Short mmCIF file of C-alpha atoms in Angstrom, two decimals:
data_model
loop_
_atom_site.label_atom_id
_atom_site.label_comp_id
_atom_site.label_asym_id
_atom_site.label_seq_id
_atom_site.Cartn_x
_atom_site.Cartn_y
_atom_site.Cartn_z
CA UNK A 367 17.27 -6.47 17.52
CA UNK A 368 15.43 -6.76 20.58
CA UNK A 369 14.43 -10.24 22.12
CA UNK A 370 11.14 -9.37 21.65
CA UNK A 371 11.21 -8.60 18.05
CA UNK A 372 13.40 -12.03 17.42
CA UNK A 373 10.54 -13.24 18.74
CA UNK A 374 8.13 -11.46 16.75
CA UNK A 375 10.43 -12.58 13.79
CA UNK A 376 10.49 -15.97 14.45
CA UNK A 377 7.06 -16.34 14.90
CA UNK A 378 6.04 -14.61 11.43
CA UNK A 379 8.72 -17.22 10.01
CA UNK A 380 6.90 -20.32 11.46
CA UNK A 381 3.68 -18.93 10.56
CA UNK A 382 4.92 -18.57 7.10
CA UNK A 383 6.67 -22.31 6.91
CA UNK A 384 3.42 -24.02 8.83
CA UNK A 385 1.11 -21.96 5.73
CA UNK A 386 3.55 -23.58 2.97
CA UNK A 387 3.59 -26.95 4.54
CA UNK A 388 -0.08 -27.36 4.58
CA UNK A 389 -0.57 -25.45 0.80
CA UNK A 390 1.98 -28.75 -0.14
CA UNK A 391 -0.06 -31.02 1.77
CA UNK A 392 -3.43 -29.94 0.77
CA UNK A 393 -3.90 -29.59 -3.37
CA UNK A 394 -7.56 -27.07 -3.04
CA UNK A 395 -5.17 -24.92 -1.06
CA UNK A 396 -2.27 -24.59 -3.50
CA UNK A 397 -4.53 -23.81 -6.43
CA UNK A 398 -6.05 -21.10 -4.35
CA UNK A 399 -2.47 -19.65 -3.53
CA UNK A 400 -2.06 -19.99 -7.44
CA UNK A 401 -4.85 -17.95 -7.86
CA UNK A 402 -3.81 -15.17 -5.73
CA UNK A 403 -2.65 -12.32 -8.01
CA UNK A 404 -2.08 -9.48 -5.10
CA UNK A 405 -0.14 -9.79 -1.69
CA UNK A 406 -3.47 -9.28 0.21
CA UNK A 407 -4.93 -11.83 -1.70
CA UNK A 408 -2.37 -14.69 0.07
CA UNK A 409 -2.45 -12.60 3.06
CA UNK A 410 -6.85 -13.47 3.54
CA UNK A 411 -6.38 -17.05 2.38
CA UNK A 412 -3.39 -17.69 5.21
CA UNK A 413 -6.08 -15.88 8.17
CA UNK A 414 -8.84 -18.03 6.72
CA UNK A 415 -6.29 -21.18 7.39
CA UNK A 416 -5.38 -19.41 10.68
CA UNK A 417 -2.06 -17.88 10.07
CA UNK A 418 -0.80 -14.20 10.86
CA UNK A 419 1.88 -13.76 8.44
CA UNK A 420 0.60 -9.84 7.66
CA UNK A 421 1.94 -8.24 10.30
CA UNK A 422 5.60 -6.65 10.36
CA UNK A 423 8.08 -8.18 12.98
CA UNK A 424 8.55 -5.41 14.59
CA UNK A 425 5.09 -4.56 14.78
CA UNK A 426 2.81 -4.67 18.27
CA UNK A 427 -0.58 -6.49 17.31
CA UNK A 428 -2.38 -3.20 18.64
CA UNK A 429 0.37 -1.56 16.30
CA UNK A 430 -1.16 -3.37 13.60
CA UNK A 431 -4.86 -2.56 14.38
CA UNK A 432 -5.00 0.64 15.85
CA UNK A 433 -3.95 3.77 15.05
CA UNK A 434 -2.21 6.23 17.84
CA UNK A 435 -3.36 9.30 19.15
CA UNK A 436 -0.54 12.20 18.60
CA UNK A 437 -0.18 15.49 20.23
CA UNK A 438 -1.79 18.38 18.36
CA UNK A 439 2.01 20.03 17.20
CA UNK A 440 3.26 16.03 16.33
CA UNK A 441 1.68 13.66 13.45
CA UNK A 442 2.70 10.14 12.29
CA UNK A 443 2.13 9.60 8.54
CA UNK A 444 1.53 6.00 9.24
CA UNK A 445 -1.18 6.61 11.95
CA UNK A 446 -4.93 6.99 10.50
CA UNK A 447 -7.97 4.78 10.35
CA UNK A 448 -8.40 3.27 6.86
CA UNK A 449 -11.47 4.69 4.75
CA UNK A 450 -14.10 2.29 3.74
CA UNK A 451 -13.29 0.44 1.14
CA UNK A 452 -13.60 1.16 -2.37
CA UNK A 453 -12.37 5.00 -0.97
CA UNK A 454 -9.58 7.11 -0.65
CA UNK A 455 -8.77 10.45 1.66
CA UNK A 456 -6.55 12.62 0.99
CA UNK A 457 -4.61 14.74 3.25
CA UNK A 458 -3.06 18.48 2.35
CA UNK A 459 0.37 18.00 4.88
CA UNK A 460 1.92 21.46 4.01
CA UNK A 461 1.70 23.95 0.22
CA UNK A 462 3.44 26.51 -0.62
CA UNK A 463 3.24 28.97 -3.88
CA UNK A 464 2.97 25.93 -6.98
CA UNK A 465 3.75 22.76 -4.70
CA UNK A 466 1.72 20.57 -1.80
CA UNK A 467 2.37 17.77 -0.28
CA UNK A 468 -0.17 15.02 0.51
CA UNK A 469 -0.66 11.84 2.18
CA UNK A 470 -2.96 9.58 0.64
CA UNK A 471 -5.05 6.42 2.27
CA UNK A 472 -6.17 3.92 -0.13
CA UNK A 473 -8.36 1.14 0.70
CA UNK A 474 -9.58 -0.90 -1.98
CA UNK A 475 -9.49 1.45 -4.34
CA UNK A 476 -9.47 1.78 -8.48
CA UNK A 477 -10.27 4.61 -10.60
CA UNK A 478 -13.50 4.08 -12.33
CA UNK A 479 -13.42 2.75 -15.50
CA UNK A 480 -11.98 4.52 -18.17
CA UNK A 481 -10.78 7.34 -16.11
CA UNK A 482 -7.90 8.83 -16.37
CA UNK A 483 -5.93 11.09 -14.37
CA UNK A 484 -4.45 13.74 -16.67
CA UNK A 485 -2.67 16.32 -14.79
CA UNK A 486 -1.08 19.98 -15.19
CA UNK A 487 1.67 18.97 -12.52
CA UNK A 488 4.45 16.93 -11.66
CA UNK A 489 3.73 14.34 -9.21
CA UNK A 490 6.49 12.45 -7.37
CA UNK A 491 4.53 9.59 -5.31
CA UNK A 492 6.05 6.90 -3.18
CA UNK A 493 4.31 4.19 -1.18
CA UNK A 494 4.59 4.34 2.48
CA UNK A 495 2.14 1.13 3.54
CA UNK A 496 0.54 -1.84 1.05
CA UNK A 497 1.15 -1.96 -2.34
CA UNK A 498 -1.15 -0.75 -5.35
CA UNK A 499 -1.12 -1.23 -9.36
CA UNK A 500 -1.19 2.02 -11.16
CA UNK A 501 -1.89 1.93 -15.05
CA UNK A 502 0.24 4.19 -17.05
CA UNK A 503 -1.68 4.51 -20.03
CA UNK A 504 1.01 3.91 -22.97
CA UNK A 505 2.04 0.79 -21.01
CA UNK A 506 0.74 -2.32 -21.59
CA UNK A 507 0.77 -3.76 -18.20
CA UNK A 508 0.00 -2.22 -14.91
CA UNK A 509 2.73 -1.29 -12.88
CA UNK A 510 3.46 -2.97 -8.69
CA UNK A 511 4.10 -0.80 -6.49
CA UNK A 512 5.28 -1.86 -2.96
CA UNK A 513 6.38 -0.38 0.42
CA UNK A 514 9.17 2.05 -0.51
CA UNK A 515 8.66 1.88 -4.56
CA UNK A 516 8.43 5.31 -5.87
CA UNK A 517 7.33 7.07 -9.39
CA UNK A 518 7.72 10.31 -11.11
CA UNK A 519 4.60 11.37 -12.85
CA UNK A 520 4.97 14.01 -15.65
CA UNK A 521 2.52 16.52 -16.52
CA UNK A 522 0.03 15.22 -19.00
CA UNK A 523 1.36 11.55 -18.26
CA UNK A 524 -2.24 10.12 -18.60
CA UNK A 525 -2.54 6.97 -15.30
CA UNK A 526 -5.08 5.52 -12.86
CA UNK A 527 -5.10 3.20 -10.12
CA UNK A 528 -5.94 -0.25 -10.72
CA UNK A 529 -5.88 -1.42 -7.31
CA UNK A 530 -4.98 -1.12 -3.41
CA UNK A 531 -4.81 -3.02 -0.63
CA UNK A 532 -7.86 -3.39 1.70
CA UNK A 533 -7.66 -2.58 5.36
CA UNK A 534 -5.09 -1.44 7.03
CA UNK A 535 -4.88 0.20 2.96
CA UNK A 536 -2.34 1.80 1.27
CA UNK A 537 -0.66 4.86 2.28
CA UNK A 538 1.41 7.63 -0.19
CA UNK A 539 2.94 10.41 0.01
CA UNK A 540 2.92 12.49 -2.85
CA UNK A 541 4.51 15.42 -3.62
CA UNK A 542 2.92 17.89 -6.48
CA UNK A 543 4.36 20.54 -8.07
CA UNK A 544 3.80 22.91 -11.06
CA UNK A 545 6.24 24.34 -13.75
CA UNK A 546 5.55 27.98 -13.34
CA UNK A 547 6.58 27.00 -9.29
#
């Protein structure tokens, strides 16, 4: 590790211990944490109390904010500016005959109520950025997903999304393919 990610790394670790110090000291605080049921949710109330515990380590702040500009023959599945929120885009990477592969950019979003995704294909997603709860429907609960946490999605497995993070969103990767492929 570089001195300047120690650095970084140290810094994210006092900005984390300074946050749980005051939520001990302060009662209105720690019932707030309570109430926080998503990562993003403690991530806001730390920034509203003036912490920066968000951003990865090894992250640049302009990292965090801004995505880079690639050449035309080179992409970064990581670089994009987040939809609104409440949205989603979804971008085709490469097909072929029965299979594509996408990357996805959440940002607040949900499938509407009682919808249902109920697809011919197999989809294999996995979560590159944020986290999400997706809703399988003969489970009771909703399922966490974090960075790195991936699912295999049968045909006809009936699901939706109950959540994403808000900006900088949640990216996947998902891979779709078909039987007859």
């Amino acid at each position: 590790m570089a001195e300047a990610q120690l650095q970084q790394f140290l810094e994210k670790v006092r900005q984390l211990n300074a946050f749980v110090a005051l939520s001990e000291s302060q009662p209105a605080l720690r019932d707030a944490l309570r109430a926080c049921d998503q990562h993003h949710e403690v991530v806001a109330l730390a920034a509203q109390h003036g912490f920066e515990i968000a951003r990865r380590w090894g992250d640049s702040q302009a990292a965090a904010t801004q995505p880079k500009e690639q050449p035309s023959n080179q992409s970064n599945l990581l670089s994009s500016s987040c939809p609104a929120a409440g949205e989603e885009r979804v971008d085709r990477l490469i097909e072929g005959s029965g299979w594509r592969l996408e990357r996805i950019h959440s940002c607040l979003a949900s499938s509407p109520e009682g919808f249902w995704y109920d697809q011919a294909e197999t989809e294999w997603v996995i979560v590159l950025r944020g986290s999400a709860q997706l809703q399988f429907e003969d489970e009771p609960e909703p399922r966490d997903l974090c960075v790195g946490d991936s699912l295999l999605i049968n045909p006809h497995q009936r699901h939706r999304v109950v959540t994403t993070d808000p900006d900088p969103g949640t990216l996947w990767l998902a891979l779709f393919w078909s039987a007859d492929a």
